[in-house]
Amino acid sequence: MDKVNTKGEFLSLEGLRSKLIYYLNKLVKGLNDEEVQFRLYTTLKILSIPTLFLIIISSFVAVLLKLDLYYFEAHGLIGEVKALEGAFYEYLFNELSDYLPYVAIFFIFLVFMAMYVADMFIRPFRAIGDYCEARSKGEKASYDPEFFADLKLLTQFSDLFFVSIEQMFEKNKMEPFQVPEKYTKIHKPVFEKAFFIQFSLLVFMAVICTSVALFVMGVELNDSMIQLALSTISPTKAMLAFFKKQTEIFTMYIGGGILLHTLLFSFLSLNLYQSVATPAFGIFATMRSFLKGNYSSRVHLIGYSYLRSHCRKLNKYLDYIEKNLVHNQTGKHSTIKDSE
């Protein structure tokens, strides 16, 4: 009976070990995915700013605490300083412990928001890639980008490109296509206001929440330290004036931190936007060139590895068009491999 139990426990451990290895391999594979890496990198970028701000405010509170203790010591309150120092640190520890759950919840919210923003960036390219993959296999597919949520130039021209190509497939030949004039004048990435405003609103919502939360927390900690000091020692007029000026300086410091915090998020928004605007223009330019008759045009984006799989699908679709329409028209191929 003991042998059976031992064998059962061994099998159970082996099964647990196998599952653990399976999930670890799956995790490693997922982390090696370039799109997943982009999501994580974007999330870390967004989280880094409030984290930095939190560290700066906490450091300044610690500096003020030390200054208060040195001020009391300079005024001959050495005995009071020793008692007050222990009370200060104990109080700060308790206060920070109370704030910790709220800080954790806030950062969890930021993580989900950052992941959503990263997905918003990839979504227009994914829609193009999925359509191209299905059509390259001869399957029916529809290109339905979400209006307002996506890049206007890219999605509108992609729709024009796909519709035009489908019409040529129906006629079984590649025909000259006159690209609308509004698209021929575009020679650099355009600023997509709707897309930028949409994701910027999400980012600045995080800015406002972070700024308000840290301002309230910082001011409350400073006020509480002053009240604790006044309840421990007998304050003089000079001490009250000192604490008043300290509060004013701390408020100014917090205000400057919030301004810096907002500027950093503004620069981050522009940086994140560029990670989408440039590849969007690259894909648009490739499609436009293809329609104009340059059938060897393919997408080659350098430095945007997180879009590589979607661009690869588009390139395969262009190969498919060239093989079944362009070459067929010149007599190199006589059939169209389209199951529709």
Short mmCIF file of N, CA and C in Angstrom, two decimals, residues 32-197:
data_model
loop_
_atom_site.label_atom_id
_atom_site.label_comp_id
_atom_site.label_asym_id
_atom_site.label_seq_id
_atom_site.Cartn_x
_atom_site.Cartn_y
_atom_site.Cartn_z
N ASN A 32 9.64 36.40 -25.78
CA ASN A 32 10.48 36.55 -26.96
C ASN A 32 9.71 37.13 -28.14
N ASP A 33 8.39 37.16 -28.02
CA ASP A 33 7.56 37.74 -29.08
C ASP A 33 7.78 39.25 -29.12
N GLU A 34 8.09 39.77 -30.31
CA GLU A 34 8.43 41.20 -30.44
C GLU A 34 7.25 42.11 -30.12
N GLU A 35 6.04 41.64 -30.42
CA GLU A 35 4.86 42.45 -30.11
C GLU A 35 4.63 42.52 -28.60
N VAL A 36 4.86 41.39 -27.92
CA VAL A 36 4.74 41.37 -26.45
C VAL A 36 5.78 42.27 -25.83
N GLN A 37 6.99 42.24 -26.36
CA GLN A 37 8.07 43.09 -25.86
C GLN A 37 7.71 44.57 -26.00
N PHE A 38 7.07 44.92 -27.12
CA PHE A 38 6.64 46.31 -27.32
C PHE A 38 5.60 46.71 -26.29
N ARG A 39 4.66 45.82 -25.99
CA ARG A 39 3.64 46.10 -24.98
C ARG A 39 4.30 46.35 -23.61
N LEU A 40 5.24 45.46 -23.26
CA LEU A 40 5.92 45.59 -21.97
C LEU A 40 6.76 46.87 -21.91
N TYR A 41 7.45 47.16 -23.00
CA TYR A 41 8.31 48.35 -23.05
C TYR A 41 7.47 49.62 -22.93
N THR A 42 6.33 49.64 -23.62
CA THR A 42 5.42 50.80 -23.53
C THR A 42 4.88 50.95 -22.12
N THR A 43 4.53 49.83 -21.50
CA THR A 43 4.03 49.85 -20.12
C THR A 43 5.08 50.39 -19.16
N LEU A 44 6.32 49.94 -19.32
CA LEU A 44 7.40 50.41 -18.46
C LEU A 44 7.65 51.91 -18.64
N LYS A 45 7.54 52.38 -19.87
CA LYS A 45 7.71 53.81 -20.14
C LYS A 45 6.68 54.64 -19.38
N ILE A 46 5.42 54.20 -19.46
CA ILE A 46 4.33 54.95 -18.81
C ILE A 46 4.45 54.87 -17.29
N LEU A 47 4.85 53.69 -16.78
CA LEU A 47 4.97 53.52 -15.33
C LEU A 47 6.18 54.26 -14.75
N SER A 48 7.20 54.45 -15.57
CA SER A 48 8.45 55.04 -15.06
C SER A 48 8.27 56.47 -14.55
N ILE A 49 7.38 57.23 -15.18
CA ILE A 49 7.23 58.65 -14.80
C ILE A 49 6.58 58.81 -13.42
N PRO A 50 5.40 58.21 -13.16
CA PRO A 50 4.85 58.34 -11.80
C PRO A 50 5.73 57.70 -10.74
N THR A 51 6.46 56.63 -11.12
CA THR A 51 7.38 55.99 -10.16
C THR A 51 8.50 56.96 -9.79
N LEU A 52 9.06 57.63 -10.79
CA LEU A 52 10.11 58.62 -10.55
C LEU A 52 9.58 59.76 -9.69
N PHE A 53 8.38 60.21 -9.99
CA PHE A 53 7.77 61.31 -9.23
C PHE A 53 7.55 60.90 -7.78
N LEU A 54 7.11 59.68 -7.57
CA LEU A 54 6.88 59.17 -6.21
C LEU A 54 8.19 59.12 -5.42
N ILE A 55 9.26 58.68 -6.07
CA ILE A 55 10.58 58.62 -5.42
C ILE A 55 11.07 60.02 -5.05
N ILE A 56 10.88 60.98 -5.97
CA ILE A 56 11.33 62.36 -5.72
C ILE A 56 10.58 62.97 -4.54
N ILE A 57 9.26 62.80 -4.51
CA ILE A 57 8.46 63.37 -3.41
C ILE A 57 8.84 62.72 -2.08
N SER A 58 9.01 61.40 -2.10
CA SER A 58 9.39 60.69 -0.87
C SER A 58 10.75 61.15 -0.36
N SER A 59 11.67 61.36 -1.30
CA SER A 59 13.01 61.83 -0.92
C SER A 59 12.96 63.22 -0.31
N PHE A 60 12.12 64.08 -0.87
CA PHE A 60 12.01 65.44 -0.35
C PHE A 60 11.39 65.45 1.04
N VAL A 61 10.40 64.58 1.27
CA VAL A 61 9.80 64.46 2.61
C VAL A 61 10.86 64.03 3.62
N ALA A 62 11.71 63.08 3.21
CA ALA A 62 12.79 62.62 4.10
C ALA A 62 13.78 63.74 4.40
N VAL A 63 14.08 64.57 3.38
CA VAL A 63 14.99 65.70 3.59
C VAL A 63 14.38 66.71 4.56
N LEU A 64 13.09 67.00 4.40
CA LEU A 64 12.41 67.92 5.32
C LEU A 64 12.43 67.39 6.75
N LEU A 65 12.24 66.09 6.88
CA LEU A 65 12.27 65.48 8.20
C LEU A 65 13.63 65.71 8.86
N LYS A 66 14.70 65.48 8.11
CA LYS A 66 16.05 65.69 8.64
C LYS A 66 16.28 67.16 9.00
N LEU A 67 15.80 68.06 8.16
CA LEU A 67 15.97 69.49 8.42
C LEU A 67 15.25 69.90 9.70
N ASP A 68 14.05 69.35 9.90
CA ASP A 68 13.31 69.65 11.13
C ASP A 68 14.08 69.20 12.36
N LEU A 69 14.63 67.99 12.28
CA LEU A 69 15.38 67.46 13.42
C LEU A 69 16.64 68.30 13.69
N TYR A 70 17.34 68.71 12.62
CA TYR A 70 18.52 69.56 12.79
C TYR A 70 18.14 70.93 13.36
N TYR A 71 16.97 71.43 12.96
CA TYR A 71 16.50 72.73 13.45
C TYR A 71 16.25 72.66 14.96
N PHE A 72 15.59 71.58 15.40
CA PHE A 72 15.32 71.41 16.83
C PHE A 72 16.62 71.26 17.62
N GLU A 73 17.55 70.51 17.03
CA GLU A 73 18.83 70.28 17.71
C GLU A 73 19.62 71.59 17.83
N ALA A 74 19.55 72.42 16.78
CA ALA A 74 20.26 73.71 16.81
C ALA A 74 19.69 74.65 17.85
N HIS A 75 18.42 74.45 18.22
CA HIS A 75 17.77 75.29 19.22
C HIS A 75 17.83 74.67 20.62
N GLY A 76 18.75 73.69 20.78
CA GLY A 76 19.00 73.14 22.10
C GLY A 76 18.02 72.09 22.57
N LEU A 77 17.20 71.57 21.65
CA LEU A 77 16.21 70.55 22.04
C LEU A 77 16.73 69.15 21.73
N ILE A 78 17.93 68.85 22.26
CA ILE A 78 18.58 67.58 21.94
C ILE A 78 17.78 66.40 22.48
N GLY A 79 17.31 66.49 23.70
CA GLY A 79 16.52 65.39 24.28
C GLY A 79 15.24 65.17 23.51
N GLU A 80 14.59 66.28 23.15
CA GLU A 80 13.34 66.17 22.39
C GLU A 80 13.58 65.58 21.00
N VAL A 81 14.74 65.88 20.42
CA VAL A 81 15.05 65.39 19.08
C VAL A 81 15.11 63.87 19.06
N LYS A 82 15.76 63.27 20.08
CA LYS A 82 15.87 61.81 20.13
C LYS A 82 14.50 61.16 20.22
N ALA A 83 13.63 61.73 21.06
CA ALA A 83 12.28 61.17 21.19
C ALA A 83 11.46 61.42 19.93
N LEU A 84 11.65 62.59 19.35
CA LEU A 84 10.88 62.97 18.17
C LEU A 84 11.30 62.18 16.94
N GLU A 85 12.59 61.88 16.84
CA GLU A 85 13.08 61.15 15.67
C GLU A 85 12.44 59.78 15.57
N GLY A 86 12.38 59.07 16.70
CA GLY A 86 11.74 57.76 16.71
C GLY A 86 10.26 57.84 16.39
N ALA A 87 9.60 58.87 16.95
CA ALA A 87 8.17 59.05 16.69
C ALA A 87 7.92 59.38 15.23
N PHE A 88 8.79 60.19 14.64
CA PHE A 88 8.66 60.56 13.23
C PHE A 88 8.72 59.33 12.33
N TYR A 89 9.76 58.52 12.50
CA TYR A 89 9.95 57.36 11.64
C TYR A 89 8.83 56.34 11.82
N GLU A 90 8.40 56.16 13.05
CA GLU A 90 7.29 55.23 13.31
C GLU A 90 6.01 55.73 12.64
N TYR A 91 5.79 57.04 12.74
CA TYR A 91 4.60 57.62 12.14
C TYR A 91 4.63 57.50 10.61
N LEU A 92 5.78 57.82 10.01
CA LEU A 92 5.91 57.72 8.56
C LEU A 92 5.69 56.30 8.07
N PHE A 93 6.24 55.34 8.80
CA PHE A 93 6.06 53.93 8.42
C PHE A 93 4.58 53.55 8.45
N ASN A 94 3.88 53.97 9.49
CA ASN A 94 2.45 53.66 9.59
C ASN A 94 1.65 54.34 8.48
N GLU A 95 1.99 55.60 8.19
CA GLU A 95 1.27 56.34 7.15
C GLU A 95 1.49 55.70 5.77
N LEU A 96 2.74 55.36 5.48
CA LEU A 96 3.05 54.74 4.20
C LEU A 96 2.39 53.37 4.07
N SER A 97 2.29 52.65 5.17
CA SER A 97 1.60 51.35 5.15
C SER A 97 0.12 51.52 4.82
N ASP A 98 -0.47 52.62 5.31
CA ASP A 98 -1.88 52.90 5.01
C ASP A 98 -2.08 53.26 3.54
N TYR A 99 -1.09 53.96 2.97
CA TYR A 99 -1.20 54.39 1.57
C TYR A 99 -0.88 53.26 0.59
N LEU A 100 -0.14 52.26 1.03
CA LEU A 100 0.37 51.22 0.15
C LEU A 100 -0.71 50.52 -0.68
N PRO A 101 -1.85 50.10 -0.11
CA PRO A 101 -2.89 49.45 -0.93
C PRO A 101 -3.40 50.36 -2.05
N TYR A 102 -3.57 51.65 -1.75
CA TYR A 102 -4.05 52.59 -2.77
C TYR A 102 -3.03 52.78 -3.88
N VAL A 103 -1.76 52.84 -3.49
CA VAL A 103 -0.68 52.97 -4.48
C VAL A 103 -0.64 51.73 -5.37
N ALA A 104 -0.80 50.55 -4.77
CA ALA A 104 -0.79 49.29 -5.53
C ALA A 104 -1.95 49.25 -6.53
N ILE A 105 -3.14 49.64 -6.08
CA ILE A 105 -4.32 49.66 -6.96
C ILE A 105 -4.10 50.64 -8.11
N PHE A 106 -3.54 51.79 -7.79
CA PHE A 106 -3.30 52.81 -8.82
C PHE A 106 -2.31 52.30 -9.87
N PHE A 107 -1.24 51.63 -9.44
CA PHE A 107 -0.26 51.13 -10.40
C PHE A 107 -0.83 49.97 -11.23
N ILE A 108 -1.70 49.17 -10.65
CA ILE A 108 -2.37 48.12 -11.42
C ILE A 108 -3.23 48.75 -12.51
N PHE A 109 -3.94 49.81 -12.15
CA PHE A 109 -4.74 50.55 -13.13
C PHE A 109 -3.85 51.09 -14.24
N LEU A 110 -2.69 51.64 -13.88
CA LEU A 110 -1.76 52.17 -14.87
C LEU A 110 -1.26 51.09 -15.82
N VAL A 111 -1.00 49.90 -15.29
CA VAL A 111 -0.53 48.78 -16.12
C VAL A 111 -1.57 48.43 -17.17
N PHE A 112 -2.83 48.29 -16.76
CA PHE A 112 -3.89 47.95 -17.71
C PHE A 112 -4.09 49.07 -18.74
N MET A 113 -4.00 50.32 -18.29
CA MET A 113 -4.15 51.43 -19.21
C MET A 113 -3.01 51.46 -20.23
N ALA A 114 -1.79 51.20 -19.76
CA ALA A 114 -0.62 51.19 -20.65
C ALA A 114 -0.71 50.06 -21.66
N MET A 115 -1.19 48.90 -21.22
CA MET A 115 -1.35 47.77 -22.14
C MET A 115 -2.40 48.09 -23.20
N TYR A 116 -3.45 48.80 -22.80
CA TYR A 116 -4.49 49.19 -23.75
C TYR A 116 -3.94 50.18 -24.78
N VAL A 117 -3.13 51.13 -24.32
CA VAL A 117 -2.52 52.10 -25.22
C VAL A 117 -1.60 51.39 -26.22
N ALA A 118 -0.81 50.44 -25.75
CA ALA A 118 0.09 49.68 -26.63
C ALA A 118 -0.71 48.91 -27.67
N ASP A 119 -1.83 48.31 -27.25
CA ASP A 119 -2.68 47.58 -28.19
C ASP A 119 -3.32 48.53 -29.20
N MET A 120 -3.65 49.73 -28.77
CA MET A 120 -4.22 50.74 -29.66
C MET A 120 -3.24 51.07 -30.79
N PHE A 121 -1.94 51.10 -30.46
CA PHE A 121 -0.92 51.39 -31.47
C PHE A 121 -0.80 50.27 -32.50
N ILE A 122 -0.90 49.04 -32.04
CA ILE A 122 -0.69 47.89 -32.92
C ILE A 122 -1.94 47.55 -33.73
N ARG A 123 -3.12 47.88 -33.21
CA ARG A 123 -4.39 47.47 -33.79
C ARG A 123 -4.55 47.79 -35.28
N PRO A 124 -4.21 48.99 -35.77
CA PRO A 124 -4.37 49.27 -37.21
C PRO A 124 -3.52 48.35 -38.08
N PHE A 125 -2.31 48.04 -37.62
CA PHE A 125 -1.41 47.19 -38.39
C PHE A 125 -1.86 45.73 -38.33
N ARG A 126 -2.42 45.33 -37.19
CA ARG A 126 -2.93 43.97 -37.05
C ARG A 126 -4.10 43.74 -38.01
N ALA A 127 -4.97 44.75 -38.14
CA ALA A 127 -6.13 44.63 -39.03
C ALA A 127 -5.67 44.43 -40.48
N ILE A 128 -4.64 45.16 -40.87
CA ILE A 128 -4.09 45.01 -42.23
C ILE A 128 -3.45 43.64 -42.39
N GLY A 129 -2.67 43.23 -41.40
CA GLY A 129 -1.99 41.94 -41.47
C GLY A 129 -2.96 40.77 -41.54
N ASP A 130 -4.01 40.82 -40.73
CA ASP A 130 -5.00 39.73 -40.72
C ASP A 130 -5.71 39.63 -42.07
N TYR A 131 -6.05 40.77 -42.64
CA TYR A 131 -6.73 40.76 -43.94
C TYR A 131 -5.80 40.18 -45.01
N CYS A 132 -4.55 40.65 -45.02
CA CYS A 132 -3.59 40.20 -46.03
C CYS A 132 -3.31 38.70 -45.90
N GLU A 133 -3.24 38.22 -44.67
CA GLU A 133 -2.97 36.79 -44.45
C GLU A 133 -4.10 35.94 -45.01
N ALA A 134 -5.34 36.36 -44.74
CA ALA A 134 -6.50 35.60 -45.23
C ALA A 134 -6.57 35.62 -46.76
N ARG A 135 -6.35 36.77 -47.38
CA ARG A 135 -6.43 36.87 -48.84
C ARG A 135 -5.28 36.14 -49.52
N SER A 136 -4.12 36.11 -48.87
CA SER A 136 -2.98 35.39 -49.45
C SER A 136 -3.26 33.90 -49.53
N LYS A 137 -4.12 33.41 -48.64
CA LYS A 137 -4.51 32.00 -48.63
C LYS A 137 -5.72 31.74 -49.51
N GLY A 138 -6.21 32.80 -50.17
CA GLY A 138 -7.38 32.64 -51.02
C GLY A 138 -8.68 32.59 -50.26
N GLU A 139 -8.66 33.04 -49.02
CA GLU A 139 -9.87 33.00 -48.19
C GLU A 139 -10.61 34.33 -48.28
N LYS A 140 -11.90 34.28 -47.99
CA LYS A 140 -12.69 35.51 -47.94
C LYS A 140 -12.31 36.30 -46.68
N ALA A 141 -12.26 37.60 -46.82
CA ALA A 141 -11.91 38.45 -45.68
C ALA A 141 -12.49 39.84 -45.89
N SER A 142 -12.68 40.53 -44.80
CA SER A 142 -13.17 41.91 -44.88
C SER A 142 -12.26 42.80 -44.04
N TYR A 143 -12.01 43.98 -44.55
CA TYR A 143 -11.17 44.94 -43.84
C TYR A 143 -12.08 45.99 -43.22
N ASP A 144 -12.23 45.94 -41.91
CA ASP A 144 -13.15 46.84 -41.21
C ASP A 144 -12.44 47.53 -40.05
N PRO A 145 -11.62 48.51 -40.34
CA PRO A 145 -10.94 49.23 -39.25
C PRO A 145 -11.92 50.07 -38.46
N GLU A 146 -11.66 50.21 -37.18
CA GLU A 146 -12.53 51.01 -36.32
C GLU A 146 -12.26 52.49 -36.57
N PHE A 147 -13.29 53.22 -36.96
CA PHE A 147 -13.13 54.65 -37.21
C PHE A 147 -12.81 55.38 -35.91
N PHE A 148 -11.98 56.39 -36.01
CA PHE A 148 -11.55 57.25 -34.91
C PHE A 148 -10.48 56.60 -34.04
N ALA A 149 -10.61 55.27 -33.83
CA ALA A 149 -9.63 54.60 -32.98
C ALA A 149 -8.32 54.37 -33.73
N ASP A 150 -8.37 54.41 -35.08
CA ASP A 150 -7.20 54.06 -35.86
C ASP A 150 -6.63 55.26 -36.62
N LEU A 151 -5.51 55.01 -37.28
CA LEU A 151 -4.84 56.06 -38.05
C LEU A 151 -5.62 56.33 -39.34
N LYS A 152 -6.09 57.55 -39.49
CA LYS A 152 -7.00 57.89 -40.58
C LYS A 152 -6.39 57.68 -41.96
N LEU A 153 -5.17 58.22 -42.19
CA LEU A 153 -4.53 58.09 -43.49
C LEU A 153 -4.29 56.63 -43.85
N LEU A 154 -3.73 55.88 -42.92
CA LEU A 154 -3.41 54.48 -43.17
C LEU A 154 -4.67 53.66 -43.43
N THR A 155 -5.67 53.80 -42.58
CA THR A 155 -6.87 52.96 -42.72
C THR A 155 -7.68 53.32 -43.96
N GLN A 156 -7.78 54.61 -44.28
CA GLN A 156 -8.55 55.01 -45.46
C GLN A 156 -7.86 54.57 -46.74
N PHE A 157 -6.54 54.75 -46.80
CA PHE A 157 -5.85 54.35 -48.03
C PHE A 157 -5.77 52.83 -48.14
N SER A 158 -5.64 52.15 -47.01
CA SER A 158 -5.63 50.68 -47.04
C SER A 158 -6.95 50.16 -47.58
N ASP A 159 -8.04 50.79 -47.15
CA ASP A 159 -9.36 50.39 -47.63
C ASP A 159 -9.46 50.61 -49.15
N LEU A 160 -8.96 51.75 -49.62
CA LEU A 160 -8.94 52.03 -51.05
C LEU A 160 -8.09 51.01 -51.80
N PHE A 161 -6.94 50.67 -51.23
CA PHE A 161 -6.03 49.71 -51.85
C PHE A 161 -6.67 48.33 -51.97
N PHE A 162 -7.24 47.85 -50.88
CA PHE A 162 -7.83 46.51 -50.87
C PHE A 162 -9.05 46.41 -51.80
N VAL A 163 -9.88 47.43 -51.81
CA VAL A 163 -11.06 47.45 -52.69
C VAL A 163 -10.63 47.46 -54.15
N SER A 164 -9.63 48.27 -54.47
CA SER A 164 -9.14 48.36 -55.85
C SER A 164 -8.54 47.04 -56.32
N ILE A 165 -7.77 46.40 -55.47
CA ILE A 165 -7.17 45.12 -55.82
C ILE A 165 -8.24 44.05 -56.01
N GLU A 166 -9.26 44.05 -55.16
CA GLU A 166 -10.34 43.07 -55.30
C GLU A 166 -11.08 43.25 -56.62
N GLN A 167 -11.26 44.49 -57.03
CA GLN A 167 -11.92 44.75 -58.32
C GLN A 167 -11.07 44.24 -59.47
N MET A 168 -9.77 44.34 -59.35
CA MET A 168 -8.87 43.83 -60.38
C MET A 168 -8.88 42.31 -60.41
N PHE A 169 -9.01 41.69 -59.23
CA PHE A 169 -9.12 40.23 -59.18
C PHE A 169 -10.39 39.77 -59.87
N GLU A 170 -11.46 40.52 -59.73
CA GLU A 170 -12.72 40.16 -60.38
C GLU A 170 -12.59 40.23 -61.90
N LYS A 171 -11.78 41.18 -62.38
CA LYS A 171 -11.57 41.33 -63.83
C LYS A 171 -10.42 40.45 -64.33
N ASN A 172 -9.72 39.83 -63.39
CA ASN A 172 -8.62 38.92 -63.71
C ASN A 172 -7.46 39.63 -64.42
N LYS A 173 -7.26 40.90 -64.11
CA LYS A 173 -6.14 41.61 -64.70
C LYS A 173 -5.79 42.85 -63.87
N MET A 174 -4.51 43.20 -63.96
CA MET A 174 -4.02 44.38 -63.26
C MET A 174 -4.19 45.59 -64.17
N GLU A 175 -4.91 46.57 -63.71
CA GLU A 175 -5.18 47.75 -64.53
C GLU A 175 -4.47 48.98 -63.96
N PRO A 176 -4.18 49.95 -64.82
CA PRO A 176 -3.59 51.21 -64.31
C PRO A 176 -4.55 51.86 -63.32
N PHE A 177 -4.00 52.35 -62.24
CA PHE A 177 -4.84 52.96 -61.20
C PHE A 177 -4.39 54.39 -60.96
N GLN A 178 -5.36 55.28 -61.00
CA GLN A 178 -5.07 56.70 -60.75
C GLN A 178 -5.25 56.99 -59.27
N VAL A 179 -4.14 57.16 -58.57
CA VAL A 179 -4.19 57.47 -57.14
C VAL A 179 -4.76 58.87 -56.95
N PRO A 180 -5.77 59.03 -56.08
CA PRO A 180 -6.34 60.36 -55.83
C PRO A 180 -5.27 61.38 -55.48
N GLU A 181 -5.47 62.60 -55.95
CA GLU A 181 -4.46 63.65 -55.80
C GLU A 181 -4.11 63.94 -54.35
N LYS A 182 -5.09 63.81 -53.45
CA LYS A 182 -4.82 64.13 -52.04
C LYS A 182 -3.79 63.19 -51.43
N TYR A 183 -3.64 61.98 -52.03
CA TYR A 183 -2.65 61.03 -51.52
C TYR A 183 -1.28 61.19 -52.19
N THR A 184 -1.25 61.74 -53.40
CA THR A 184 0.02 61.87 -54.12
C THR A 184 0.89 62.98 -53.56
N LYS A 185 0.29 63.91 -52.81
CA LYS A 185 1.03 65.05 -52.27
C LYS A 185 1.65 64.77 -50.90
N ILE A 186 1.42 63.58 -50.38
CA ILE A 186 1.93 63.23 -49.04
C ILE A 186 3.30 62.58 -49.18
N HIS A 187 4.31 63.22 -48.61
CA HIS A 187 5.68 62.71 -48.73
C HIS A 187 6.37 62.53 -47.37
N LYS A 188 5.62 62.65 -46.31
CA LYS A 188 6.16 62.44 -44.96
C LYS A 188 5.01 62.09 -44.03
N PRO A 189 5.32 61.53 -42.84
CA PRO A 189 4.25 61.17 -41.89
C PRO A 189 3.36 62.37 -41.57
N VAL A 190 2.06 62.14 -41.58
CA VAL A 190 1.11 63.21 -41.25
C VAL A 190 0.72 63.11 -39.78
N PHE A 191 0.29 64.24 -39.24
CA PHE A 191 -0.12 64.26 -37.84
C PHE A 191 -1.59 63.88 -37.75
N GLU A 192 -1.88 62.74 -37.14
CA GLU A 192 -3.26 62.25 -37.00
C GLU A 192 -3.85 62.79 -35.70
N LYS A 193 -4.62 63.87 -35.81
CA LYS A 193 -5.15 64.54 -34.62
C LYS A 193 -6.05 63.63 -33.80
N ALA A 194 -7.00 62.97 -34.47
CA ALA A 194 -7.97 62.15 -33.74
C ALA A 194 -7.29 61.03 -32.97
N PHE A 195 -6.34 60.36 -33.63
CA PHE A 195 -5.63 59.26 -32.98
C PHE A 195 -4.79 59.77 -31.82
N PHE A 196 -4.07 60.88 -32.05
CA PHE A 196 -3.21 61.45 -31.01
C PHE A 196 -4.03 61.90 -29.81
N ILE A 197 -5.15 62.56 -30.06
CA ILE A 197 -5.99 63.05 -28.97
C ILE A 197 -6.55 61.89 -28.16
#
